[in-house]
Amino acid sequence: GAVVSQHPSRVICKSGTSVKIECRSLDFQATTMFWYRQFPKQSLMLMATSNEGSKATYEQGVEKDKFLINHASLTLSTLTVTSAHPEDSSFYICSASPSQWGNYGYTFGSGTRLTVV
Amino acid sequence: LAKTTQPISMDSYEGQEVNITCSHNNIATNDYITWYQQFPSQGPRFIIQGYKTKVTNEVASLFIPADRKSSTLSLPRVSLSDTAVYYCLVGDLPGSARQLTFGSGTQLTVLP
């Protein structure tokens, strides 16, 4: 089945540094990928829509200069958390769909646990 | 954008059938209903998707009444490993970001 690979699964960084998270579609091409953030005991919050070859679309309240998204190929989208602070500590998840018109739902990555110290 | 309402939590026992109902009164004509399962520290996993009536796959059934204002996810004979959060989403088929608005989900706890 369709697989979305996300790396790293866990990362600890110092406050003020930047962290890059990768999201890859392993066996399908994804012109669109999505990035979510999930705080403990809460639901997933859509942060942005990543579009291959064009600028990402950010949800209201999400700082585009802080959460840089690059979707340079049909199988890879990256999320860079710049100048990370402790309040950015969260569980980040990406997703993509193996079919734009099929009813297969979306496939999610395994998530990245970011801890900023 | 159709909003969904689910019970916050449910408890069940091993071997029982569990039915989780989702309310989506403002569902649009083009909207599909999709259910996902999420374990702690993992990404959500697709369970089932439907448009109307009944859909069944190897893990669950989805019942959708004629007015489509609600849907019920049915898990037959649950086991301890079915303890997870279940999300109901309503929206267009994949290709539209609007499908991906998660509600609060239902925490299902399966007891021995």
PDB file of N, CA and C in Angstrom, chain B residues 10-99:
ATOM      1  N   MET B  10     -15.108   6.527  24.867  1.00  0.00           N
ATOM      2  CA  MET B  10     -15.961   5.356  24.989  1.00  0.00           C
ATOM      3  C   MET B  10     -15.133   4.220  25.579  1.00  0.00           C
ATOM      4  N   ASP B  11     -15.785   3.422  26.395  1.00  0.00           N
ATOM      5  CA  ASP B  11     -15.145   2.228  26.934  1.00  0.00           C
ATOM      6  C   ASP B  11     -15.869   0.991  26.416  1.00  0.00           C
ATOM      7  N   SER B  12     -15.129  -0.058  26.204  1.00  0.00           N
ATOM      8  CA  SER B  12     -15.736  -1.315  25.784  1.00  0.00           C
ATOM      9  C   SER B  12     -14.911  -2.459  26.342  1.00  0.00           C
ATOM     10  N   TYR B  13     -15.411  -3.668  26.162  1.00  0.00           N
ATOM     11  CA  TYR B  13     -14.693  -4.845  26.611  1.00  0.00           C
ATOM     12  C   TYR B  13     -14.280  -5.685  25.407  1.00  0.00           C
ATOM     13  N   GLU B  14     -13.260  -6.419  25.603  1.00  0.00           N
ATOM     14  CA  GLU B  14     -12.783  -7.290  24.530  1.00  0.00           C
ATOM     15  C   GLU B  14     -13.887  -8.184  23.999  1.00  0.00           C
ATOM     16  N   GLY B  15     -13.925  -8.342  22.704  1.00  0.00           N
ATOM     17  CA  GLY B  15     -14.901  -9.221  22.077  1.00  0.00           C
ATOM     18  C   GLY B  15     -16.216  -8.569  21.739  1.00  0.00           C
ATOM     19  N   GLN B  16     -16.440  -7.368  22.250  1.00  0.00           N
ATOM     20  CA  GLN B  16     -17.699  -6.690  21.975  1.00  0.00           C
ATOM     21  C   GLN B  16     -17.631  -5.920  20.660  1.00  0.00           C
ATOM     22  N   GLU B  17     -18.795  -5.614  20.130  1.00  0.00           N
ATOM     23  CA  GLU B  17     -18.889  -4.743  18.971  1.00  0.00           C
ATOM     24  C   GLU B  17     -18.984  -3.308  19.473  1.00  0.00           C
ATOM     25  N   VAL B  18     -18.237  -2.418  18.827  1.00  0.00           N
ATOM     26  CA  VAL B  18     -18.244  -1.014  19.231  1.00  0.00           C
ATOM     27  C   VAL B  18     -18.762  -0.169  18.075  1.00  0.00           C
ATOM     28  N   ASN B  19     -19.670   0.708  18.412  1.00  0.00           N
ATOM     29  CA  ASN B  19     -20.220   1.628  17.420  1.00  0.00           C
ATOM     30  C   ASN B  19     -19.930   3.060  17.856  1.00  0.00           C
ATOM     31  N   ILE B  20     -19.247   3.800  17.023  1.00  0.00           N
ATOM     32  CA  ILE B  20     -18.932   5.196  17.297  1.00  0.00           C
ATOM     33  C   ILE B  20     -19.687   6.048  16.279  1.00  0.00           C
ATOM     34  N   THR B  21     -20.502   6.934  16.789  1.00  0.00           N
ATOM     35  CA  THR B  21     -21.309   7.766  15.901  1.00  0.00           C
ATOM     36  C   THR B  21     -20.726   9.156  15.771  1.00  0.00           C
ATOM     37  N   CYS B  22     -20.786   9.678  14.579  1.00  0.00           N
ATOM     38  CA  CYS B  22     -20.297  11.019  14.274  1.00  0.00           C
ATOM     39  C   CYS B  22     -21.429  11.834  13.674  1.00  0.00           C
ATOM     40  N   SER B  23     -21.597  13.026  14.171  1.00  0.00           N
ATOM     41  CA  SER B  23     -22.638  13.914  13.659  1.00  0.00           C
ATOM     42  C   SER B  23     -22.009  14.934  12.726  1.00  0.00           C
ATOM     43  N   HIS B  24     -22.607  15.116  11.560  1.00  0.00           N
ATOM     44  CA  HIS B  24     -22.104  16.108  10.588  1.00  0.00           C
ATOM     45  C   HIS B  24     -23.296  16.709   9.872  1.00  0.00           C
ATOM     46  N   ASN B  25     -24.008  17.561  10.578  1.00  0.00           N
ATOM     47  CA  ASN B  25     -25.270  18.114  10.084  1.00  0.00           C
ATOM     48  C   ASN B  25     -25.125  18.945   8.824  1.00  0.00           C
ATOM     49  N   ASN B  26     -23.967  19.565   8.637  1.00  0.00           N
ATOM     50  CA  ASN B  26     -23.786  20.462   7.491  1.00  0.00           C
ATOM     51  C   ASN B  26     -23.038  19.821   6.332  1.00  0.00           C
ATOM     52  N   ILE B  27     -23.098  18.521   6.233  1.00  0.00           N
ATOM     53  CA  ILE B  27     -22.379  17.827   5.170  1.00  0.00           C
ATOM     54  C   ILE B  27     -22.878  18.286   3.809  1.00  0.00           C
ATOM     55  N   ALA B  28     -21.944  18.494   2.892  1.00  0.00           N
ATOM     56  CA  ALA B  28     -22.285  18.958   1.553  1.00  0.00           C
ATOM     57  C   ALA B  28     -22.461  17.780   0.601  1.00  0.00           C
ATOM     58  N   THR B  29     -23.081  18.063  -0.513  1.00  0.00           N
ATOM     59  CA  THR B  29     -23.388  17.019  -1.493  1.00  0.00           C
ATOM     60  C   THR B  29     -22.147  16.271  -1.954  1.00  0.00           C
ATOM     61  N   ASN B  30     -21.032  16.979  -2.099  1.00  0.00           N
ATOM     62  CA  ASN B  30     -19.799  16.364  -2.608  1.00  0.00           C
ATOM     63  C   ASN B  30     -18.934  15.722  -1.529  1.00  0.00           C
ATOM     64  N   ASP B  31     -19.361  15.848  -0.297  1.00  0.00           N
ATOM     65  CA  ASP B  31     -18.522  15.377   0.810  1.00  0.00           C
ATOM     66  C   ASP B  31     -18.580  13.865   0.991  1.00  0.00           C
ATOM     67  N   TYR B  32     -17.414  13.309   1.276  1.00  0.00           N
ATOM     68  CA  TYR B  32     -17.297  11.927   1.689  1.00  0.00           C
ATOM     69  C   TYR B  32     -17.029  11.895   3.196  1.00  0.00           C
ATOM     70  N   ILE B  33     -17.236  10.747   3.786  1.00  0.00           N
ATOM     71  CA  ILE B  33     -17.008  10.563   5.222  1.00  0.00           C
ATOM     72  C   ILE B  33     -15.874   9.559   5.381  1.00  0.00           C
ATOM     73  N   THR B  34     -14.864   9.958   6.134  1.00  0.00           N
ATOM     74  CA  THR B  34     -13.684   9.116   6.300  1.00  0.00           C
ATOM     75  C   THR B  34     -13.363   8.982   7.782  1.00  0.00           C
ATOM     76  N   TRP B  35     -12.977   7.793   8.176  1.00  0.00           N
ATOM     77  CA  TRP B  35     -12.592   7.533   9.563  1.00  0.00           C
ATOM     78  C   TRP B  35     -11.122   7.121   9.614  1.00  0.00           C
ATOM     79  N   TYR B  36     -10.436   7.659  10.633  1.00  0.00           N
ATOM     80  CA  TYR B  36      -9.042   7.334  10.870  1.00  0.00           C
ATOM     81  C   TYR B  36      -8.867   6.864  12.305  1.00  0.00           C
ATOM     82  N   GLN B  37      -7.816   6.082  12.495  1.00  0.00           N
ATOM     83  CA  GLN B  37      -7.438   5.584  13.808  1.00  0.00           C
ATOM     84  C   GLN B  37      -6.041   6.108  14.133  1.00  0.00           C
ATOM     85  N   GLN B  38      -5.847   6.553  15.368  1.00  0.00           N
ATOM     86  CA  GLN B  38      -4.528   7.028  15.745  1.00  0.00           C
ATOM     87  C   GLN B  38      -4.112   6.445  17.091  1.00  0.00           C
ATOM     88  N   PHE B  39      -2.935   5.829  17.103  1.00  0.00           N
ATOM     89  CA  PHE B  39      -2.321   5.367  18.341  1.00  0.00           C
ATOM     90  C   PHE B  39      -1.378   6.453  18.842  1.00  0.00           C
ATOM     91  N   PRO B  40      -1.063   6.433  20.130  1.00  0.00           N
ATOM     92  CA  PRO B  40      -0.165   7.462  20.670  1.00  0.00           C
ATOM     93  C   PRO B  40       1.161   7.515  19.926  1.00  0.00           C
ATOM     94  N   SER B  41       1.608   8.716  19.642  1.00  0.00           N
ATOM     95  CA  SER B  41       2.891   8.972  18.982  1.00  0.00           C
ATOM     96  C   SER B  41       3.006   8.314  17.611  1.00  0.00           C
ATOM     97  N   GLN B  42       1.870   8.165  16.948  1.00  0.00           N
ATOM     98  CA  GLN B  42       1.875   7.666  15.573  1.00  0.00           C
ATOM     99  C   GLN B  42       0.967   8.545  14.727  1.00  0.00           C
ATOM    100  N   GLY B  43       1.172   8.502  13.414  1.00  0.00           N
ATOM    101  CA  GLY B  43       0.277   9.208  12.522  1.00  0.00           C
ATOM    102  C   GLY B  43      -1.043   8.476  12.388  1.00  0.00           C
ATOM    103  N   PRO B  44      -2.107   9.165  12.024  1.00  0.00           N
ATOM    104  CA  PRO B  44      -3.405   8.505  11.836  1.00  0.00           C
ATOM    105  C   PRO B  44      -3.337   7.466  10.723  1.00  0.00           C
ATOM    106  N   ARG B  45      -4.192   6.463  10.855  1.00  0.00           N
ATOM    107  CA  ARG B  45      -4.252   5.404   9.854  1.00  0.00           C
ATOM    108  C   ARG B  45      -5.652   5.337   9.288  1.00  0.00           C
ATOM    109  N   PHE B  46      -5.776   5.306   7.979  1.00  0.00           N
ATOM    110  CA  PHE B  46      -7.068   5.233   7.304  1.00  0.00           C
ATOM    111  C   PHE B  46      -7.788   3.937   7.671  1.00  0.00           C
ATOM    112  N   ILE B  47      -9.065   4.070   8.043  1.00  0.00           N
ATOM    113  CA  ILE B  47      -9.856   2.872   8.357  1.00  0.00           C
ATOM    114  C   ILE B  47     -10.850   2.582   7.252  1.00  0.00           C
ATOM    115  N   ILE B  48     -11.696   3.572   6.951  1.00  0.00           N
ATOM    116  CA  ILE B  48     -12.778   3.323   6.011  1.00  0.00           C
ATOM    117  C   ILE B  48     -13.317   4.639   5.499  1.00  0.00           C
ATOM    118  N   GLN B  49     -13.892   4.610   4.328  1.00  0.00           N
ATOM    119  CA  GLN B  49     -14.475   5.806   3.741  1.00  0.00           C
ATOM    120  C   GLN B  49     -15.763   5.440   3.017  1.00  0.00           C
ATOM    121  N   GLY B  50     -16.745   6.358   3.063  1.00  0.00           N
ATOM    122  CA  GLY B  50     -17.997   6.087   2.380  1.00  0.00           C
ATOM    123  C   GLY B  50     -18.730   7.357   2.004  1.00  0.00           C
ATOM    124  N   TYR B  51     -19.732   7.188   1.158  1.00  0.00           N
ATOM    125  CA  TYR B  51     -20.561   8.329   0.750  1.00  0.00           C
ATOM    126  C   TYR B  51     -22.005   8.162   1.237  1.00  0.00           C
ATOM    127  N   LYS B  52     -22.543   6.963   1.077  1.00  0.00           N
ATOM    128  CA  LYS B  52     -23.903   6.710   1.550  1.00  0.00           C
ATOM    129  C   LYS B  52     -24.085   5.221   1.837  1.00  0.00           C
ATOM    130  N   THR B  53     -25.141   4.894   2.472  1.00  0.00           N
ATOM    131  CA  THR B  53     -25.556   3.538   2.874  1.00  0.00           C
ATOM    132  C   THR B  53     -24.491   2.857   3.706  1.00  0.00           C
ATOM    133  N   LYS B  54     -23.989   1.726   3.254  1.00  0.00           N
ATOM    134  CA  LYS B  54     -23.081   0.945   4.067  1.00  0.00           C
ATOM    135  C   LYS B  54     -21.829   0.566   3.288  1.00  0.00           C
ATOM    136  N   VAL B  55     -20.721   0.659   3.977  1.00  0.00           N
ATOM    137  CA  VAL B  55     -19.442   0.232   3.411  1.00  0.00           C
ATOM    138  C   VAL B  55     -18.797  -0.716   4.410  1.00  0.00           C
ATOM    139  N   THR B  56     -18.236  -1.781   3.924  1.00  0.00           N
ATOM    140  CA  THR B  56     -17.571  -2.744   4.806  1.00  0.00           C
ATOM    141  C   THR B  56     -16.222  -3.129   4.220  1.00  0.00           C
ATOM    142  N   ASN B  57     -15.219  -3.190   5.095  1.00  0.00           N
ATOM    143  CA  ASN B  57     -13.931  -3.734   4.680  1.00  0.00           C
ATOM    144  C   ASN B  57     -13.490  -4.749   5.723  1.00  0.00           C
ATOM    145  N   GLU B  58     -12.238  -5.116   5.676  1.00  0.00           N
ATOM    146  CA  GLU B  58     -11.773  -6.205   6.540  1.00  0.00           C
ATOM    147  C   GLU B  58     -11.674  -5.807   8.011  1.00  0.00           C
ATOM    148  N   VAL B  59     -11.723  -4.536   8.308  1.00  0.00           N
ATOM    149  CA  VAL B  59     -11.564  -4.132   9.703  1.00  0.00           C
ATOM    150  C   VAL B  59     -12.786  -3.459  10.291  1.00  0.00           C
ATOM    151  N   ALA B  60     -13.660  -2.881   9.471  1.00  0.00           N
ATOM    152  CA  ALA B  60     -14.766  -2.107  10.012  1.00  0.00           C
ATOM    153  C   ALA B  60     -15.912  -2.009   9.015  1.00  0.00           C
ATOM    154  N   SER B  61     -17.019  -1.499   9.530  1.00  0.00           N
ATOM    155  CA  SER B  61     -18.165  -1.148   8.684  1.00  0.00           C
ATOM    156  C   SER B  61     -18.525   0.303   8.953  1.00  0.00           C
ATOM    157  N   LEU B  62     -19.051   0.933   7.956  1.00  0.00           N
ATOM    158  CA  LEU B  62     -19.472   2.325   8.071  1.00  0.00           C
ATOM    159  C   LEU B  62     -20.916   2.410   7.615  1.00  0.00           C
ATOM    160  N   PHE B  63     -21.764   2.904   8.518  1.00  0.00           N
ATOM    161  CA  PHE B  63     -23.175   3.023   8.222  1.00  0.00           C
ATOM    162  C   PHE B  63     -23.520   4.502   8.065  1.00  0.00           C
ATOM    163  N   ILE B  64     -24.164   4.837   6.970  1.00  0.00           N
ATOM    164  CA  ILE B  64     -24.519   6.223   6.686  1.00  0.00           C
ATOM    165  C   ILE B  64     -26.004   6.252   6.327  1.00  0.00           C
ATOM    166  N   PRO B  65     -26.819   6.957   7.114  1.00  0.00           N
ATOM    167  CA  PRO B  65     -28.254   7.024   6.816  1.00  0.00           C
ATOM    168  C   PRO B  65     -28.510   7.863   5.579  1.00  0.00           C
ATOM    169  N   ALA B  66     -29.736   7.824   5.123  1.00  0.00           N
ATOM    170  CA  ALA B  66     -30.096   8.488   3.872  1.00  0.00           C
ATOM    171  C   ALA B  66     -29.835   9.996   3.909  1.00  0.00           C
ATOM    172  N   ASP B  67     -30.052  10.633   5.054  1.00  0.00           N
ATOM    173  CA  ASP B  67     -29.846  12.078   5.107  1.00  0.00           C
ATOM    174  C   ASP B  67     -28.371  12.450   5.253  1.00  0.00           C
ATOM    175  N   ARG B  68     -27.522  11.482   5.515  1.00  0.00           N
ATOM    176  CA  ARG B  68     -26.058  11.654   5.613  1.00  0.00           C
ATOM    177  C   ARG B  68     -25.631  12.652   6.680  1.00  0.00           C
ATOM    178  N   LYS B  69     -26.483  12.965   7.614  1.00  0.00           N
ATOM    179  CA  LYS B  69     -26.125  13.932   8.654  1.00  0.00           C
ATOM    180  C   LYS B  69     -25.377  13.278   9.808  1.00  0.00           C
ATOM    181  N   SER B  70     -25.219  11.990   9.737  1.00  0.00           N
ATOM    182  CA  SER B  70     -24.432  11.291  10.738  1.00  0.00           C
ATOM    183  C   SER B  70     -23.835  10.043  10.096  1.00  0.00           C
ATOM    184  N   SER B  71     -22.927   9.432  10.794  1.00  0.00           N
ATOM    185  CA  SER B  71     -22.371   8.159  10.335  1.00  0.00           C
ATOM    186  C   SER B  71     -21.929   7.378  11.556  1.00  0.00           C
ATOM    187  N   THR B  72     -21.882   6.073  11.412  1.00  0.00           N
ATOM    188  CA  THR B  72     -21.490   5.221  12.531  1.00  0.00           C
ATOM    189  C   THR B  72     -20.406   4.262  12.082  1.00  0.00           C
ATOM    190  N   LEU B  73     -19.302   4.321  12.792  1.00  0.00           N
ATOM    191  CA  LEU B  73     -18.217   3.379  12.570  1.00  0.00           C
ATOM    192  C   LEU B  73     -18.463   2.183  13.467  1.00  0.00           C
ATOM    193  N   SER B  74     -18.462   1.002  12.891  1.00  0.00           N
ATOM    194  CA  SER B  74     -18.692  -0.208  13.665  1.00  0.00           C
ATOM    195  C   SER B  74     -17.446  -1.085  13.622  1.00  0.00           C
ATOM    196  N   LEU B  75     -16.941  -1.388  14.809  1.00  0.00           N
ATOM    197  CA  LEU B  75     -15.771  -2.257  14.940  1.00  0.00           C
ATOM    198  C   LEU B  75     -16.232  -3.582  15.551  1.00  0.00           C
ATOM    199  N   PRO B  76     -16.153  -4.667  14.806  1.00  0.00           N
ATOM    200  CA  PRO B  76     -16.633  -5.953  15.319  1.00  0.00           C
ATOM    201  C   PRO B  76     -15.606  -6.589  16.258  1.00  0.00           C
ATOM    202  N   ARG B  77     -16.068  -7.095  17.374  1.00  0.00           N
ATOM    203  CA  ARG B  77     -15.226  -7.878  18.262  1.00  0.00           C
ATOM    204  C   ARG B  77     -13.875  -7.209  18.533  1.00  0.00           C
ATOM    205  N   VAL B  78     -13.926  -6.103  19.249  1.00  0.00           N
ATOM    206  CA  VAL B  78     -12.700  -5.347  19.502  1.00  0.00           C
ATOM    207  C   VAL B  78     -11.758  -6.114  20.425  1.00  0.00           C
ATOM    208  N   SER B  79     -10.486  -5.780  20.281  1.00  0.00           N
ATOM    209  CA  SER B  79      -9.461  -6.334  21.149  1.00  0.00           C
ATOM    210  C   SER B  79      -8.729  -5.183  21.837  1.00  0.00           C
ATOM    211  N   LEU B  80      -7.855  -5.520  22.760  1.00  0.00           N
ATOM    212  CA  LEU B  80      -7.121  -4.490  23.486  1.00  0.00           C
ATOM    213  C   LEU B  80      -6.345  -3.571  22.542  1.00  0.00           C
ATOM    214  N   SER B  81      -5.887  -4.120  21.440  1.00  0.00           N
ATOM    215  CA  SER B  81      -5.095  -3.345  20.490  1.00  0.00           C
ATOM    216  C   SER B  81      -5.912  -2.335  19.690  1.00  0.00           C
ATOM    217  N   ASP B  82      -7.211  -2.367  19.865  1.00  0.00           N
ATOM    218  CA  ASP B  82      -8.069  -1.370  19.212  1.00  0.00           C
ATOM    219  C   ASP B  82      -8.194  -0.102  20.038  1.00  0.00           C
ATOM    220  N   THR B  83      -7.600  -0.087  21.212  1.00  0.00           N
ATOM    221  CA  THR B  83      -7.583   1.124  22.035  1.00  0.00           C
ATOM    222  C   THR B  83      -6.815   2.206  21.292  1.00  0.00           C
ATOM    223  N   ALA B  84      -7.504   3.288  20.976  1.00  0.00           N
ATOM    224  CA  ALA B  84      -6.924   4.339  20.143  1.00  0.00           C
ATOM    225  C   ALA B  84      -7.907   5.499  20.079  1.00  0.00           C
ATOM    226  N   VAL B  85      -7.488   6.553  19.405  1.00  0.00           N
ATOM    227  CA  VAL B  85      -8.399   7.662  19.123  1.00  0.00           C
ATOM    228  C   VAL B  85      -8.912   7.496  17.701  1.00  0.00           C
ATOM    229  N   TYR B  86     -10.218   7.659  17.539  1.00  0.00           N
ATOM    230  CA  TYR B  86     -10.851   7.505  16.234  1.00  0.00           C
ATOM    231  C   TYR B  86     -11.414   8.849  15.790  1.00  0.00           C
ATOM    232  N   TYR B  87     -11.038   9.235  14.591  1.00  0.00           N
ATOM    233  CA  TYR B  87     -11.459  10.521  14.053  1.00  0.00           C
ATOM    234  C   TYR B  87     -12.406  10.330  12.868  1.00  0.00           C
ATOM    235  N   CYS B  88     -13.433  11.133  12.841  1.00  0.00           N
ATOM    236  CA  CYS B  88     -14.366  11.185  11.723  1.00  0.00           C
ATOM    237  C   CYS B  88     -14.102  12.484  10.957  1.00  0.00           C
ATOM    238  N   LEU B  89     -13.901  12.379   9.656  1.00  0.00           N
ATOM    239  CA  LEU B  89     -13.665  13.562   8.842  1.00  0.00           C
ATOM    240  C   LEU B  89     -14.663  13.603   7.699  1.00  0.00           C
ATOM    241  N   VAL B  90     -15.051  14.804   7.349  1.00  0.00           N
ATOM    242  CA  VAL B  90     -16.000  14.997   6.259  1.00  0.00           C
ATOM    243  C   VAL B  90     -15.411  15.976   5.267  1.00  0.00           C
ATOM    244  N   GLY B  91     -15.449  15.647   3.986  1.00  0.00           N
ATOM    245  CA  GLY B  91     -14.936  16.570   2.991  1.00  0.00           C
ATOM    246  C   GLY B  91     -14.849  15.936   1.620  1.00  0.00           C
ATOM    247  N   ASP B  92     -14.249  16.691   0.716  1.00  0.00           N
ATOM    248  CA  ASP B  92     -14.093  16.200  -0.651  1.00  0.00           C
ATOM    249  C   ASP B  92     -13.147  15.022  -0.688  1.00  0.00           C
ATOM    250  N   LEU B  93     -13.128  14.371  -1.813  1.00  0.00           N
ATOM    251  CA  LEU B  93     -12.164  13.301  -2.024  1.00  0.00           C
ATOM    252  C   LEU B  93     -10.750  13.860  -1.930  1.00  0.00           C
ATOM    253  N   PRO B  94      -9.774  12.989  -1.742  1.00  0.00           N
ATOM    254  CA  PRO B  94      -8.382  13.446  -1.724  1.00  0.00           C
ATOM    255  C   PRO B  94      -8.071  14.345  -2.893  1.00  0.00           C
ATOM    256  N   GLY B  95      -7.322  15.371  -2.619  1.00  0.00           N
ATOM    257  CA  GLY B  95      -7.043  16.372  -3.636  1.00  0.00           C
ATOM    258  C   GLY B  95      -7.520  17.717  -3.116  1.00  0.00           C
ATOM    259  N   SER B  96      -8.360  17.664  -2.110  1.00  0.00           N
ATOM    260  CA  SER B  96      -8.835  18.896  -1.504  1.00  0.00           C
ATOM    261  C   SER B  96      -8.359  18.966  -0.062  1.00  0.00           C
ATOM    262  N   ALA B  97      -7.647  20.009   0.273  1.00  0.00           N
ATOM    263  CA  ALA B  97      -7.140  20.150   1.634  1.00  0.00           C
ATOM    264  C   ALA B  97      -8.278  20.274   2.635  1.00  0.00           C
ATOM    265  N   ARG B  98      -9.425  20.677   2.180  1.00  0.00           N
ATOM    266  CA  ARG B  98     -10.551  20.905   3.106  1.00  0.00           C
ATOM    267  C   ARG B  98     -11.034  19.631   3.749  1.00  0.00           C
ATOM    268  N   GLN B  99     -10.621  18.516   3.204  1.00  0.00           N
ATOM    269  CA  GLN B  99     -11.029  17.272   3.833  1.00  0.00           C
ATOM    270  C   GLN B  99     -10.340  17.062   5.161  1.00  0.00           C
TER     271      GLN B  99
END
